[in-house]
mmCIF file of C-alpha atoms and ligand atoms in Angstrom:
data_model
loop_
_atom_site.group_PDB
_atom_site.id
_atom_site.type_symbol
_atom_site.label_atom_id
_atom_site.label_comp_id
_atom_site.label_asym_id
_atom_site.label_seq_id
_atom_site.Cartn_x
_atom_site.Cartn_y
_atom_site.Cartn_z
ATOM 1 C CA MET T 1418 12.033 23.382 -3.715
ATOM 2 C CA ILE T 1419 14.903 23.256 -0.971
ATOM 3 C CA PHE T 1420 14.883 21.022 2.092
ATOM 4 C CA ASP T 1421 17.032 20.458 5.138
ATOM 5 C CA LEU T 1422 17.808 17.082 5.593
ATOM 6 C CA LYS T 1423 19.526 15.551 8.766
ATOM 7 C CA LYS T 1424 20.518 11.934 9.690
ATOM 8 C CA LYS T 1425 18.511 10.664 12.751
ATOM 9 C CA GLU T 1426 18.564 7.873 15.184
ATOM 10 C CA ASP T 1427 15.125 6.543 16.103
ATOM 11 C CA LYS T 1428 14.680 3.347 17.934
ATOM 12 C CA LYS T 1429 11.315 3.285 17.885
ATOM 13 C CA ILE T 1430 11.088 3.723 14.004
ATOM 14 C CA PHE T 1431 13.914 1.227 13.610
ATOM 15 C CA ARG T 1432 12.192 -1.626 15.472
ATOM 16 C CA ILE T 1433 9.009 -1.225 13.403
ATOM 17 C CA TYR T 1434 11.136 -1.027 10.219
ATOM 18 C CA LYS T 1435 13.188 -4.334 10.875
ATOM 19 C CA LYS T 1436 9.827 -6.175 11.868
ATOM 20 C CA ALA T 1437 8.031 -4.910 8.684
ATOM 21 C CA TYR T 1438 11.032 -5.462 6.493
ATOM 22 C CA LYS T 1439 11.008 -9.289 7.637
ATOM 23 C CA ASN T 1440 7.499 -9.662 7.211
ATOM 24 C CA LEU T 1441 7.283 -7.822 3.896
ATOM 25 C CA LYS T 1442 10.514 -9.701 2.353
ATOM 26 C CA LYS T 1443 8.807 -13.006 3.354
ATOM 27 C CA PHE T 1444 5.355 -11.923 1.674
ATOM 28 C CA TYR T 1445 6.664 -10.772 -1.434
ATOM 29 C CA GLU T 1446 9.180 -13.806 -1.445
ATOM 30 C CA PHE T 1447 12.323 -11.292 -1.982
ATOM 31 C CA LYS T 1448 15.528 -13.123 -2.173
ATOM 32 C CA GLU T 1449 17.629 -9.954 -2.647
ATOM 33 C CA ASP T 1450 17.657 -7.304 -0.093
ATOM 34 C CA ILE T 1451 16.719 -3.726 -0.538
ATOM 35 C CA ASN T 1452 17.516 -0.564 1.506
ATOM 36 C CA ILE T 1453 14.626 1.447 2.140
ATOM 37 C CA ASN T 1454 15.341 5.016 3.573
ATOM 38 C CA VAL T 1455 12.677 6.586 5.949
ATOM 39 C CA PHE T 1456 12.128 10.408 5.705
ATOM 40 C CA VAL T 1457 10.523 11.732 8.820
ATOM 41 C CA ILE T 1458 8.416 14.914 8.030
ATOM 42 C CA ASN T 1459 7.225 17.279 10.710
ATOM 43 C CA ASN T 1460 4.890 19.575 9.001
ATOM 44 C CA ARG T 1461 1.865 19.483 6.543
ATOM 45 C CA ASP T 1462 3.868 22.285 4.573
ATOM 46 C CA CYS T 1463 6.774 19.771 3.859
ATOM 47 C CA ILE T 1464 4.335 17.182 2.971
ATOM 48 C CA ASN T 1465 2.738 19.611 0.500
ATOM 49 C CA ALA T 1466 5.881 20.736 -1.138
ATOM 50 C CA LEU T 1467 7.299 16.958 -1.375
ATOM 51 C CA ARG T 1468 3.928 16.279 -3.180
ATOM 52 C CA MET T 1469 3.828 19.300 -5.096
ATOM 53 C CA LYS T 1470 0.112 19.822 -4.095
ATOM 54 C CA LYS T 1471 -1.976 20.586 -1.410
ATOM 55 C CA THR T 1472 -2.566 17.368 0.593
ATOM 56 C CA PRO T 1473 -5.802 16.389 2.731
ATOM 57 C CA LYS T 1474 -5.416 16.018 6.452
ATOM 58 C CA TRP T 1475 -5.496 12.267 6.207
ATOM 59 C CA VAL T 1476 -2.383 11.970 4.194
ATOM 60 C CA ILE T 1477 0.508 11.086 6.969
ATOM 61 C CA GLY T 1478 2.904 9.021 4.818
ATOM 62 C CA PHE T 1479 3.502 8.364 1.030
ATOM 63 C CA SER T 1480 6.379 6.469 -0.779
ATOM 64 C CA ASN T 1481 8.321 7.014 -3.702
ATOM 65 C CA PRO T 1482 9.327 3.537 -5.181
ATOM 66 C CA LYS T 1483 11.584 5.212 -7.774
ATOM 67 C CA ILE T 1484 14.102 5.952 -4.684
ATOM 68 C CA ASN T 1485 13.258 3.343 -2.479
ATOM 69 C CA THR T 1486 12.196 5.881 0.030
ATOM 70 C CA ILE T 1487 9.096 6.407 2.336
ATOM 71 C CA PHE T 1488 8.143 9.540 3.792
ATOM 72 C CA ILE T 1489 5.996 9.646 7.140
ATOM 73 C CA LEU T 1490 4.713 12.282 9.509
ATOM 74 C CA ASP T 1491 6.498 12.715 12.765
ATOM 75 C CA ARG T 1492 4.575 10.617 15.418
ATOM 76 C CA LYS T 1493 4.793 13.670 17.644
ATOM 77 C CA LYS T 1494 3.104 15.865 15.037
ATOM 78 C CA PHE T 1495 -0.117 13.986 14.366
ATOM 79 C CA SER T 1496 -2.603 15.798 16.259
ATOM 80 C CA LYS T 1497 -1.127 19.330 14.945
ATOM 81 C CA GLU T 1498 -0.436 18.157 11.371
ATOM 82 C CA SER T 1499 -3.156 15.383 10.474
ATOM 83 C CA GLU T 1500 -6.627 14.308 11.216
ATOM 84 C CA HIS T 1501 -5.168 11.194 12.961
ATOM 85 C CA LYS T 1502 -4.910 10.290 16.539
ATOM 86 C CA TYR T 1503 -1.109 8.786 16.990
ATOM 87 C CA SER T 1504 -1.123 5.072 18.321
ATOM 88 C CA LYS T 1505 1.625 3.049 18.168
ATOM 89 C CA ALA T 1506 -0.308 0.177 16.091
ATOM 90 C CA LYS T 1507 -1.245 2.891 13.605
ATOM 91 C CA TYR T 1508 2.334 4.177 13.140
ATOM 92 C CA GLU T 1509 3.501 0.359 12.627
ATOM 93 C CA ARG T 1510 0.635 -0.102 10.067
ATOM 94 C CA LEU T 1511 1.635 3.188 8.288
ATOM 95 C CA ILE T 1512 5.292 2.461 8.062
ATOM 96 C CA THR T 1513 4.539 -1.052 7.126
ATOM 97 C CA HIS T 1514 2.113 0.199 4.339
ATOM 98 C CA GLU T 1515 4.508 2.664 2.595
ATOM 99 C CA MET T 1516 7.400 0.133 2.682
ATOM 100 C CA SER T 1517 4.892 -2.462 1.008
ATOM 101 C CA HIS T 1518 4.430 -0.064 -1.668
ATOM 102 C CA ILE T 1519 8.393 -0.373 -2.289
ATOM 103 C CA PHE T 1520 8.307 -4.027 -2.443
ATOM 104 C CA PHE T 1521 5.117 -4.120 -4.552
ATOM 105 C CA TYR T 1522 6.597 -1.783 -7.453
ATOM 106 C CA ARG T 1523 9.968 -3.623 -6.964
ATOM 107 C CA LEU T 1524 8.328 -7.079 -7.632
ATOM 108 C CA MET T 1525 6.388 -5.569 -10.524
ATOM 109 C CA ASN T 1526 9.741 -3.880 -11.930
ATOM 110 C CA ASP T 1527 7.506 -0.955 -12.960
ATOM 111 C CA LEU T 1528 5.922 1.892 -11.540
ATOM 112 C CA LYS T 1529 2.129 1.723 -12.712
ATOM 113 C CA SER T 1530 -0.569 -0.317 -11.189
ATOM 114 C CA PRO T 1531 -4.362 0.488 -10.684
ATOM 115 C CA ALA T 1532 -4.643 2.267 -7.430
ATOM 116 C CA TRP T 1533 -7.032 -0.221 -5.800
ATOM 117 C CA PHE T 1534 -4.614 -3.080 -6.565
ATOM 118 C CA SER T 1535 -1.621 -1.683 -5.210
ATOM 119 C CA GLU T 1536 -3.458 -0.151 -2.112
ATOM 120 C CA GLY T 1537 -5.189 -3.486 -1.545
ATOM 121 C CA VAL T 1538 -2.220 -5.349 -1.449
ATOM 122 C CA ALA T 1539 -0.401 -2.660 0.977
ATOM 123 C CA LEU T 1540 -3.458 -2.621 3.239
ATOM 124 C CA TYR T 1541 -3.484 -6.372 3.489
ATOM 125 C CA THR T 1542 0.223 -6.607 4.310
ATOM 126 C CA ASP T 1543 0.168 -3.837 6.947
ATOM 127 C CA GLY T 1544 -2.532 -5.507 8.894
ATOM 128 C CA ASN T 1545 -5.163 -2.997 8.135
ATOM 129 C CA THR T 1546 -7.618 -5.758 7.012
ATOM 130 C CA LYS T 1547 -7.702 -6.767 10.627
ATOM 131 C CA VAL T 1548 -8.726 -3.791 12.120
ATOM 132 C CA MET T 1549 -10.853 -1.758 9.452
ATOM 133 C CA GLU T 1550 -14.617 -2.376 9.025
ATOM 134 C CA ARG T 1551 -15.227 -5.120 7.012
ATOM 135 C CA PRO T 1552 -17.687 -4.345 3.944
ATOM 136 C CA LYS T 1553 -20.459 -7.064 3.403
ATOM 137 C CA LYS T 1554 -20.501 -6.868 -0.143
ATOM 138 C CA PHE T 1555 -18.047 -5.277 -2.765
ATOM 139 C CA GLU T 1556 -19.540 -2.315 -4.462
ATOM 140 C CA ASN T 1557 -17.015 0.323 -5.504
ATOM 141 C CA PHE T 1558 -13.184 -0.579 -5.492
ATOM 142 C CA LEU T 1559 -13.118 -0.932 -9.302
ATOM 143 C CA LYS T 1560 -13.893 2.778 -9.410
ATOM 144 C CA PHE T 1561 -10.522 3.410 -8.111
ATOM 145 C CA TYR T 1562 -8.066 2.640 -11.155
ATOM 146 C CA LYS T 1563 -6.865 5.752 -10.501
ATOM 147 C CA PRO T 1564 -6.310 7.205 -6.732
ATOM 148 C CA GLY T 1565 -9.125 8.735 -4.764
ATOM 149 C CA SER T 1566 -10.760 8.919 -1.638
ATOM 150 C CA GLY T 1567 -12.602 6.000 -0.793
ATOM 151 C CA MET T 1568 -10.105 3.698 -2.496
ATOM 152 C CA PHE T 1569 -8.995 1.754 0.794
ATOM 153 C CA LYS T 1570 -12.654 1.156 1.987
ATOM 154 C CA GLU T 1571 -12.662 -2.245 0.105
ATOM 155 C CA SER T 1572 -9.411 -2.886 -1.549
ATOM 156 C CA GLY T 1573 -7.622 -4.658 1.150
ATOM 157 C CA PHE T 1574 -10.418 -7.052 1.753
ATOM 158 C CA VAL T 1575 -10.530 -7.879 -2.137
ATOM 159 C CA ILE T 1576 -7.026 -8.731 -1.925
ATOM 160 C CA GLU T 1577 -7.531 -10.834 1.276
ATOM 161 C CA LEU T 1578 -10.202 -12.893 -0.546
ATOM 162 C CA LEU T 1579 -8.148 -13.363 -3.534
ATOM 163 C CA ILE T 1580 -5.424 -14.896 -1.321
ATOM 164 C CA LYS T 1581 -7.874 -16.890 0.443
ATOM 165 C CA ARG T 1582 -9.369 -18.409 -2.623
ATOM 166 C CA PHE T 1583 -6.540 -18.698 -4.964
ATOM 167 C CA GLY T 1584 -3.141 -18.488 -2.833
ATOM 168 C CA LYS T 1585 -0.606 -15.980 -2.593
ATOM 169 C CA LYS T 1586 1.480 -17.257 -5.249
ATOM 170 C CA LYS T 1587 -1.257 -16.391 -7.981
ATOM 171 C CA LEU T 1588 -1.358 -12.732 -6.476
ATOM 172 C CA LEU T 1589 2.524 -12.511 -6.810
ATOM 173 C CA GLY T 1590 2.057 -13.579 -10.135
ATOM 174 C CA MET T 1591 -0.496 -11.303 -10.933
ATOM 175 C CA ILE T 1592 1.504 -8.256 -9.716
ATOM 176 C CA LYS T 1593 4.610 -9.155 -11.735
ATOM 177 C CA LYS T 1594 2.542 -9.494 -14.901
ATOM 178 C CA THR T 1595 0.948 -5.953 -14.188
ATOM 179 C CA LYS T 1596 4.329 -4.725 -15.537
ATOM 180 C CA GLY T 1597 3.676 -2.646 -18.750
ATOM 181 C CA VAL T 1598 -0.266 -2.855 -18.160
ATOM 182 C CA LYS T 1599 -1.171 0.485 -19.474
ATOM 183 C CA ASN T 1600 -5.012 0.930 -18.818
ATOM 184 C CA LYS T 1601 -8.078 -0.876 -17.428
ATOM 185 C CA LYS T 1602 -8.763 -2.998 -20.122
ATOM 186 C CA GLN T 1603 -5.635 -4.267 -20.317
ATOM 187 C CA PHE T 1604 -5.420 -5.232 -16.472
ATOM 188 C CA GLU T 1605 -8.947 -6.683 -16.863
ATOM 189 C CA LYS T 1606 -7.631 -8.734 -19.789
ATOM 190 C CA LEU T 1607 -4.556 -9.933 -17.478
ATOM 191 C CA PHE T 1608 -6.850 -10.473 -14.649
ATOM 192 C CA LYS T 1609 -9.006 -12.944 -16.553
ATOM 193 C CA LYS T 1610 -5.929 -14.851 -17.897
ATOM 194 C CA ILE T 1611 -4.656 -15.397 -14.401
ATOM 195 C CA TYR T 1612 -7.732 -15.798 -12.400
ATOM 196 C CA GLY T 1613 -10.194 -17.256 -14.827
ATOM 197 C CA PHE T 1614 -13.140 -15.049 -14.403
ATOM 198 C CA ASN T 1615 -13.917 -11.686 -15.290
ATOM 199 C CA LEU T 1616 -13.166 -8.811 -13.028
ATOM 200 C CA ASN T 1617 -16.312 -7.285 -11.827
ATOM 201 C CA CYS T 1618 -18.050 -6.854 -8.304
ATOM 202 C CA LYS T 1619 -20.510 -9.427 -8.933
ATOM 203 C CA ASN T 1620 -17.826 -12.174 -9.360
ATOM 204 C CA ILE T 1621 -15.621 -11.019 -6.587
ATOM 205 C CA ASN T 1622 -18.813 -11.214 -4.251
ATOM 206 C CA LYS T 1623 -19.399 -14.796 -5.484
ATOM 207 C CA LEU T 1624 -16.302 -15.692 -3.770
ATOM 208 C CA LEU T 1625 -17.458 -14.754 -0.612
ATOM 209 C CA ASP T 1626 -20.013 -17.470 -0.342
ATOM 210 C CA LYS T 1627 -17.512 -19.960 -1.469
HETATM 211 ZN ZN1 ZN B 296 -0.567 3.244 0.091
#
């Protein structure tokens, strides 16, 4: 596939980028700096070509941690090329979200994570847990070891709860140790070692009442 690339000045994106970078560097406790490239895409066709598949209309961004690059739909194309209505706050969350994935995988030093886990951390750090509908009980996040629609619903709130009950350091440790984890079983074993209880909805729900 061939793409036409141009360097672009965009004060709005740069402002969001700087703020997100500062907050994420602090959250992930990064000492060194990383250079993240932002690619602005202006249509669905181009998103599909980059993803090498037909993407649903809710997809407005993605990241490639291998090359420290995030891809976001042009804000002027939201109504035409996606099912989202543009707002400044949403764009900020989108950019922060994709950048968070870069930090996450850099911290892990690997590219494999349960989908709910990496999405949960991204949703927590991008501010989505402050605006999304809060589930009363956790029921299905563990179904999303692999990505799927519905993986965003509970995952950010699970991460929020883990941080609230056990602190951020433990979570960062969990992310780092996920390096090399190959499957659900191994991840559950690691989770138990770090958090001291079996990873299931019942136990996570119990944390709500504490
Ligand atoms: Zn994501």
